[in-house]
Short mmCIF file of C-alpha atoms in Angstrom, two decimals:
data_model
loop_
_atom_site.label_atom_id
_atom_site.label_comp_id
_atom_site.label_asym_id
_atom_site.label_seq_id
_atom_site.Cartn_x
_atom_site.Cartn_y
_atom_site.Cartn_z
CA MET M 1 51.52 -17.65 54.26
CA ASN M 2 49.16 -16.83 56.76
CA ILE M 3 48.28 -19.23 59.81
CA THR M 4 46.10 -18.76 62.89
CA LYS M 5 43.77 -20.09 65.34
CA CYS M 6 39.92 -20.31 65.05
CA ILE M 7 36.95 -22.26 66.31
CA ASP M 8 35.57 -24.36 63.77
CA SER M 9 31.71 -25.30 63.16
CA ALA M 10 31.98 -28.09 65.49
CA GLY M 11 33.01 -25.61 68.32
CA GLN M 12 36.70 -26.97 68.23
CA THR M 13 39.63 -25.10 68.54
CA ARG M 14 41.79 -25.44 65.08
CA VAL M 15 44.78 -24.21 63.78
CA ALA M 16 44.32 -22.91 60.07
CA LEU M 17 45.80 -21.54 56.93
CA VAL M 18 44.12 -18.16 55.57
CA GLU M 19 43.73 -18.49 51.82
CA ALA M 20 41.58 -16.71 49.16
CA GLY M 21 38.88 -15.71 51.64
CA ASN M 22 38.88 -19.27 53.52
CA LEU M 23 39.93 -20.57 56.70
CA ILE M 24 41.45 -24.06 56.12
CA PRO M 25 42.01 -26.18 59.11
CA LEU M 26 44.95 -28.42 59.43
CA GLN M 27 44.87 -31.75 60.89
CA THR M 28 47.40 -31.39 63.29
CA THR M 29 49.75 -34.50 64.46
CA THR M 30 51.93 -36.04 67.28
CA GLU M 31 54.83 -34.59 65.69
CA LEU M 32 53.12 -31.03 65.20
CA PRO M 33 50.23 -30.48 67.59
CA THR M 34 49.87 -26.94 68.19
CA LEU M 35 50.51 -23.89 66.26
CA SER M 36 53.70 -22.90 68.48
CA ALA M 37 54.91 -26.56 67.64
CA ILE M 38 54.77 -25.60 63.86
CA LEU M 39 56.35 -21.97 64.70
CA ALA M 40 59.28 -24.24 66.31
CA ALA M 41 59.96 -26.31 63.49
CA GLU M 42 63.14 -25.48 61.30
CA ASP M 43 61.12 -24.64 58.64
CA PRO M 44 57.55 -23.38 60.06
CA LYS M 45 56.09 -22.75 56.15
CA ALA M 46 57.22 -26.34 55.39
CA ALA M 47 55.80 -28.02 58.61
CA ALA M 48 52.55 -26.25 57.92
CA GLU M 49 52.55 -27.52 54.23
CA SER M 50 53.34 -31.03 55.59
CA LEU M 51 49.63 -30.85 57.29
CA ALA M 52 46.43 -32.54 55.72
CA ARG M 53 43.84 -29.88 55.16
CA ASP M 54 40.16 -30.18 55.97
CA GLN M 55 37.32 -28.54 53.98
CA PRO M 56 37.80 -24.73 53.95
CA MET M 57 35.51 -22.47 55.91
CA ALA M 58 34.55 -19.24 54.21
CA ILE M 59 35.30 -16.17 56.29
CA ASN M 60 32.45 -14.19 57.17
CA ASP M 61 30.49 -12.58 59.86
CA SER M 62 30.22 -15.96 61.64
CA THR M 63 33.86 -16.80 61.73
CA GLN M 64 35.29 -17.10 65.45
CA TRP M 65 38.57 -15.88 65.50
CA LEU M 66 41.37 -16.39 68.35
CA PRO M 67 44.37 -15.17 69.00
CA PRO M 68 47.34 -17.08 67.19
CA ILE M 69 48.88 -17.80 70.29
CA ASP M 70 49.31 -20.98 72.63
CA GLN M 71 51.36 -20.66 75.59
CA GLN M 72 53.98 -18.22 74.34
CA GLU M 73 54.56 -14.95 76.68
CA VAL M 74 54.09 -11.52 74.94
CA TRP M 75 56.81 -8.91 75.46
CA ALA M 76 56.99 -5.30 74.40
CA ALA M 77 59.53 -2.84 73.71
CA GLY M 78 59.13 0.77 74.31
CA VAL M 79 60.58 4.13 73.18
CA THR M 80 61.59 2.74 69.69
CA TYR M 81 60.27 5.60 67.80
CA LYS M 82 60.83 9.43 68.17
CA ARG M 83 57.01 10.14 68.61
CA SER M 84 57.02 7.25 71.22
CA GLN M 85 59.65 9.04 73.17
CA THR M 86 58.11 12.56 72.72
CA ALA M 87 54.66 11.10 74.10
CA ARG M 88 56.03 9.34 76.87
CA MET M 89 57.98 12.37 78.21
CA GLU M 90 54.71 14.23 77.93
CA GLU M 91 53.19 11.72 80.13
CA SER M 92 55.54 12.87 82.99
CA GLU M 93 58.06 15.57 83.95
CA ALA M 94 59.44 13.27 86.44
CA ALA M 95 60.23 10.67 83.99
CA ALA M 96 61.06 12.55 80.89
CA SER M 97 64.90 12.21 81.47
CA CYS M 98 64.50 8.53 81.70
CA TYR M 99 62.54 8.20 78.43
CA ASP M 100 65.06 10.61 76.90
CA GLN M 101 67.87 8.39 77.92
CA VAL M 102 66.60 5.11 77.25
CA TYR M 103 65.71 6.37 73.60
CA ASN M 104 69.22 7.19 73.00
CA ALA M 105 70.85 4.22 75.02
CA ASP M 106 72.43 0.83 73.99
CA ARG M 107 70.00 -1.33 76.19
CA PRO M 108 66.30 -0.55 74.97
CA GLU M 109 63.29 -0.76 77.32
CA ILE M 110 61.79 -4.06 77.29
CA PHE M 111 58.95 -4.90 79.40
CA PHE M 112 56.71 -7.97 80.12
CA LYS M 113 53.38 -7.44 78.36
CA ALA M 114 50.74 -10.29 78.70
CA THR M 115 50.22 -13.94 79.54
CA PRO M 116 48.13 -15.72 76.84
CA SER M 117 44.87 -15.56 78.63
CA ARG M 118 45.10 -11.51 78.55
CA VAL M 119 45.61 -11.70 75.04
CA SER M 120 42.61 -10.90 72.66
CA GLY M 121 42.07 -12.05 68.86
CA HIS M 122 40.54 -10.35 65.90
CA LEU M 123 37.17 -8.99 66.61
CA GLN M 124 37.42 -10.07 70.34
CA PRO M 125 37.26 -7.27 73.14
CA LEU M 126 40.04 -5.04 74.28
CA ARG M 127 39.67 -3.58 77.46
CA ILE M 128 40.32 0.00 79.41
CA ARG M 129 40.96 -0.11 82.98
CA THR M 130 38.28 1.26 85.44
CA ASP M 131 40.70 3.26 87.58
CA ALA M 132 42.43 5.05 84.63
CA THR M 133 41.08 8.09 82.75
CA TRP M 134 43.48 8.48 79.75
CA ASN M 135 43.74 4.99 77.63
CA VAL M 136 45.03 4.78 74.43
CA PRO M 137 45.95 1.68 71.99
CA GLU M 138 49.48 1.49 70.68
CA PRO M 139 49.89 -0.49 67.36
CA GLU M 140 53.04 -2.39 67.10
CA ILE M 141 54.65 -4.64 64.62
CA THR M 142 54.77 -7.92 66.43
CA LEU M 143 57.39 -10.48 65.92
CA ALA M 144 56.58 -14.14 66.40
CA LEU M 145 59.34 -15.73 67.70
CA SER M 146 60.67 -19.66 67.74
CA PRO M 147 62.05 -21.06 71.14
CA LYS M 148 65.40 -20.05 69.56
CA LEU M 149 64.30 -16.69 68.94
CA LYS M 150 64.27 -16.93 65.54
CA ILE M 151 62.02 -14.37 63.87
CA VAL M 152 59.57 -16.56 61.80
CA GLY M 153 56.69 -14.30 61.16
CA LEU M 154 55.11 -10.86 61.51
CA THR M 155 51.39 -10.23 63.16
CA VAL M 156 49.54 -7.23 64.26
CA GLY M 157 49.69 -6.22 67.75
CA ASN M 158 48.05 -3.84 70.09
CA ASP M 159 49.69 -2.66 73.44
CA MET M 160 46.86 -1.17 75.33
CA SER M 161 48.29 1.42 77.97
CA SER M 162 46.76 3.52 80.59
CA ARG M 163 48.81 6.54 80.10
CA ASP M 164 47.73 8.64 83.16
CA ILE M 165 49.00 5.69 85.51
CA GLU M 166 52.35 5.25 83.94
CA GLY M 167 52.57 8.98 83.55
CA GLU M 168 52.02 9.44 87.82
CA ASN M 169 54.79 6.99 88.28
CA PRO M 170 57.10 4.76 85.82
CA LEU M 171 56.98 2.33 88.70
CA TYR M 172 53.31 2.02 87.65
CA LEU M 173 54.34 0.54 84.22
CA PRO M 174 53.24 -3.04 84.95
CA GLN M 175 49.95 -1.72 85.98
CA ALA M 176 49.32 0.58 83.00
CA LYS M 177 50.22 -2.20 80.69
CA CYS M 178 49.41 -5.59 82.24
CA TYR M 179 45.66 -6.53 83.02
CA ASP M 180 42.59 -8.55 81.45
CA GLN M 181 42.19 -8.18 77.71
CA CYS M 182 45.51 -5.64 77.48
CA ALA M 183 46.68 -7.04 74.36
CA GLY M 184 45.33 -7.61 71.08
CA LEU M 185 47.33 -10.21 68.25
CA GLY M 186 46.20 -11.41 65.00
CA PRO M 187 44.37 -11.93 62.92
CA TRP M 188 47.00 -14.03 61.84
CA ILE M 189 50.74 -14.70 61.77
CA THR M 190 52.21 -13.90 58.21
CA LEU M 191 55.20 -16.54 58.16
CA MET M 192 58.30 -15.39 56.51
CA ASP M 193 61.50 -16.73 55.41
CA GLU M 194 63.17 -13.07 55.64
CA LEU M 195 61.58 -9.95 56.54
CA PRO M 196 60.56 -7.29 53.71
CA SER M 197 62.38 -3.79 53.98
CA VAL M 198 61.37 -1.65 56.64
CA ASP M 199 59.66 0.79 54.44
CA ALA M 200 57.40 -1.85 53.31
CA ILE M 201 56.60 -2.66 56.78
CA THR M 202 53.77 0.33 57.43
CA VAL M 203 51.34 0.79 60.30
CA ASP M 204 47.82 2.23 60.18
CA LEU M 205 45.93 3.23 63.24
CA LYS M 206 42.18 4.04 62.63
CA ILE M 207 39.57 4.51 65.48
CA VAL M 208 36.10 4.44 65.07
CA ARG M 209 33.38 5.90 67.15
CA ALA M 210 29.80 5.81 66.65
CA GLY M 211 30.45 5.45 62.97
CA ASP M 212 32.88 8.09 62.68
CA ILE M 213 36.73 7.79 62.14
CA VAL M 214 37.98 9.87 65.13
CA PHE M 215 41.37 8.96 64.97
CA ASP M 216 43.58 8.22 61.82
CA GLN M 217 47.27 8.28 61.30
CA ALA M 218 50.03 5.98 59.95
CA THR M 219 53.93 5.53 60.11
CA SER M 220 56.18 2.86 59.05
CA ALA M 221 59.15 0.53 60.40
CA ALA M 222 61.55 2.91 58.69
CA GLU M 223 60.87 5.45 61.55
CA MET M 224 62.26 3.28 64.19
CA ALA M 225 65.36 4.15 66.22
CA ARG M 226 65.98 0.51 66.72
CA LYS M 227 66.36 -2.56 64.31
CA PHE M 228 64.40 -5.96 65.12
CA ASP M 229 67.13 -8.26 65.44
CA ASP M 230 68.75 -5.62 68.20
CA LEU M 231 65.20 -5.93 70.34
CA VAL M 232 65.59 -9.62 69.89
CA GLN M 233 68.69 -10.16 71.27
CA TRP M 234 68.36 -7.99 74.35
CA LEU M 235 65.06 -10.03 74.85
CA GLY M 236 67.01 -13.17 74.91
CA ARG M 237 69.91 -12.02 77.57
CA ASP M 238 69.90 -14.44 80.37
CA ASN M 239 65.95 -15.34 79.42
CA THR M 240 64.79 -18.55 77.97
CA MET M 241 61.60 -18.43 75.96
CA ALA M 242 60.72 -22.38 75.92
CA ASP M 243 57.54 -22.14 73.89
CA GLY M 244 58.58 -19.17 71.88
CA ALA M 245 57.24 -15.64 72.17
CA PHE M 246 55.58 -12.43 70.80
CA LEU M 247 57.85 -9.20 70.82
CA MET M 248 55.82 -6.22 70.23
CA THR M 249 58.52 -3.66 68.40
CA GLY M 250 57.15 -0.25 69.91
CA THR M 251 54.85 2.36 68.55
CA GLY M 252 55.28 5.49 66.31
CA ILE M 253 51.59 6.42 66.57
CA VAL M 254 50.37 7.63 70.02
CA PRO M 255 47.17 9.73 70.04
CA THR M 256 47.46 13.33 71.48
CA SER M 257 46.74 13.98 75.33
CA ASP M 258 42.96 15.49 74.78
CA PHE M 259 42.29 11.74 73.18
CA THR M 260 41.01 8.57 75.10
CA LEU M 261 39.58 5.54 74.19
CA LEU M 262 35.80 5.16 75.19
CA PRO M 263 33.72 1.93 75.61
CA ASP M 264 32.52 0.67 72.18
CA ASP M 265 35.32 2.37 69.90
CA VAL M 266 36.55 0.15 67.58
CA VAL M 267 40.48 0.08 67.24
CA ASN M 268 41.34 -0.89 63.60
CA ILE M 269 45.33 -1.62 63.05
CA THR M 270 46.71 -2.73 59.92
CA ILE M 271 50.33 -3.91 59.07
CA GLY M 272 51.47 -3.83 55.66
CA GLY M 273 51.98 -7.12 54.32
CA VAL M 274 50.29 -8.66 57.11
CA GLY M 275 46.56 -7.67 57.97
CA THR M 276 44.37 -5.69 60.06
CA LEU M 277 43.25 -6.28 63.41
CA SER M 278 40.20 -5.09 64.87
CA ASN M 279 38.88 -4.88 68.30
CA ARG M 280 35.96 -3.06 70.33
CA ILE M 281 36.80 -1.43 73.49
CA VAL M 282 35.15 -2.80 76.66
CA GLN M 283 35.39 -1.55 80.23
CA GLY M 284 33.96 -2.73 83.40
CA ALA M 285 32.89 -6.09 85.05
CA GLY M 286 30.81 -8.18 82.71
CA SER M 287 31.92 -6.42 79.44
#
């Protein structure tokens, strides 16, 4: 089951199912007033199915997607793939040993990524910083977590990163990672009773520039050095997620040092069994 948020023809924000090329708005109730309330239910799929449905809306070029988030925090894990370890070590000689150590350590790197206002949904713009020269997308399998930190589904995540800022000094990580329109989530959450095998959760990144594919690479969760459950339990240590959370689980695809995103690039990230998140890149005021 795929569930998301959108704007209907009356301009209202709606929770909707995605079925057979249609968005099906749900009639929320006092017991289940929001998407996050559905995700917090003991059985989110049953909770969604319990709600009455409005008339389907065909998905087309006029569809107004919203990121499938309410008040949840977005967190991210780093250096969970070998490629990510290598890339982070390439960013900075001074920090190389830190990234090497965290790849092999019991404790993972987990950092705060975004508030909901900094998150873009499908076909909404994502931003590259004006004070950075080396900006990349990071395609990530993203866990949708209930307030009890139960994994209730998957979505597609884009952990935008300014690699030159982080490479200058690891203490600049928050500035390299957290800013306006720094995170993409969507186009929906695929609710799951249990996760598929890691081999089935593939990740594909394609970047389009002026109509041409200028970057194309794929990996899968099988290449991860850490387990989803392990990352979640570290996130939850002495940490309360009253509204639930989203956890980006790291990237195994990092463009080489000679590549940087440019305004008007289109980033397409596909997670096997979930869907494709597409975002146009913007930069500067008024973009």
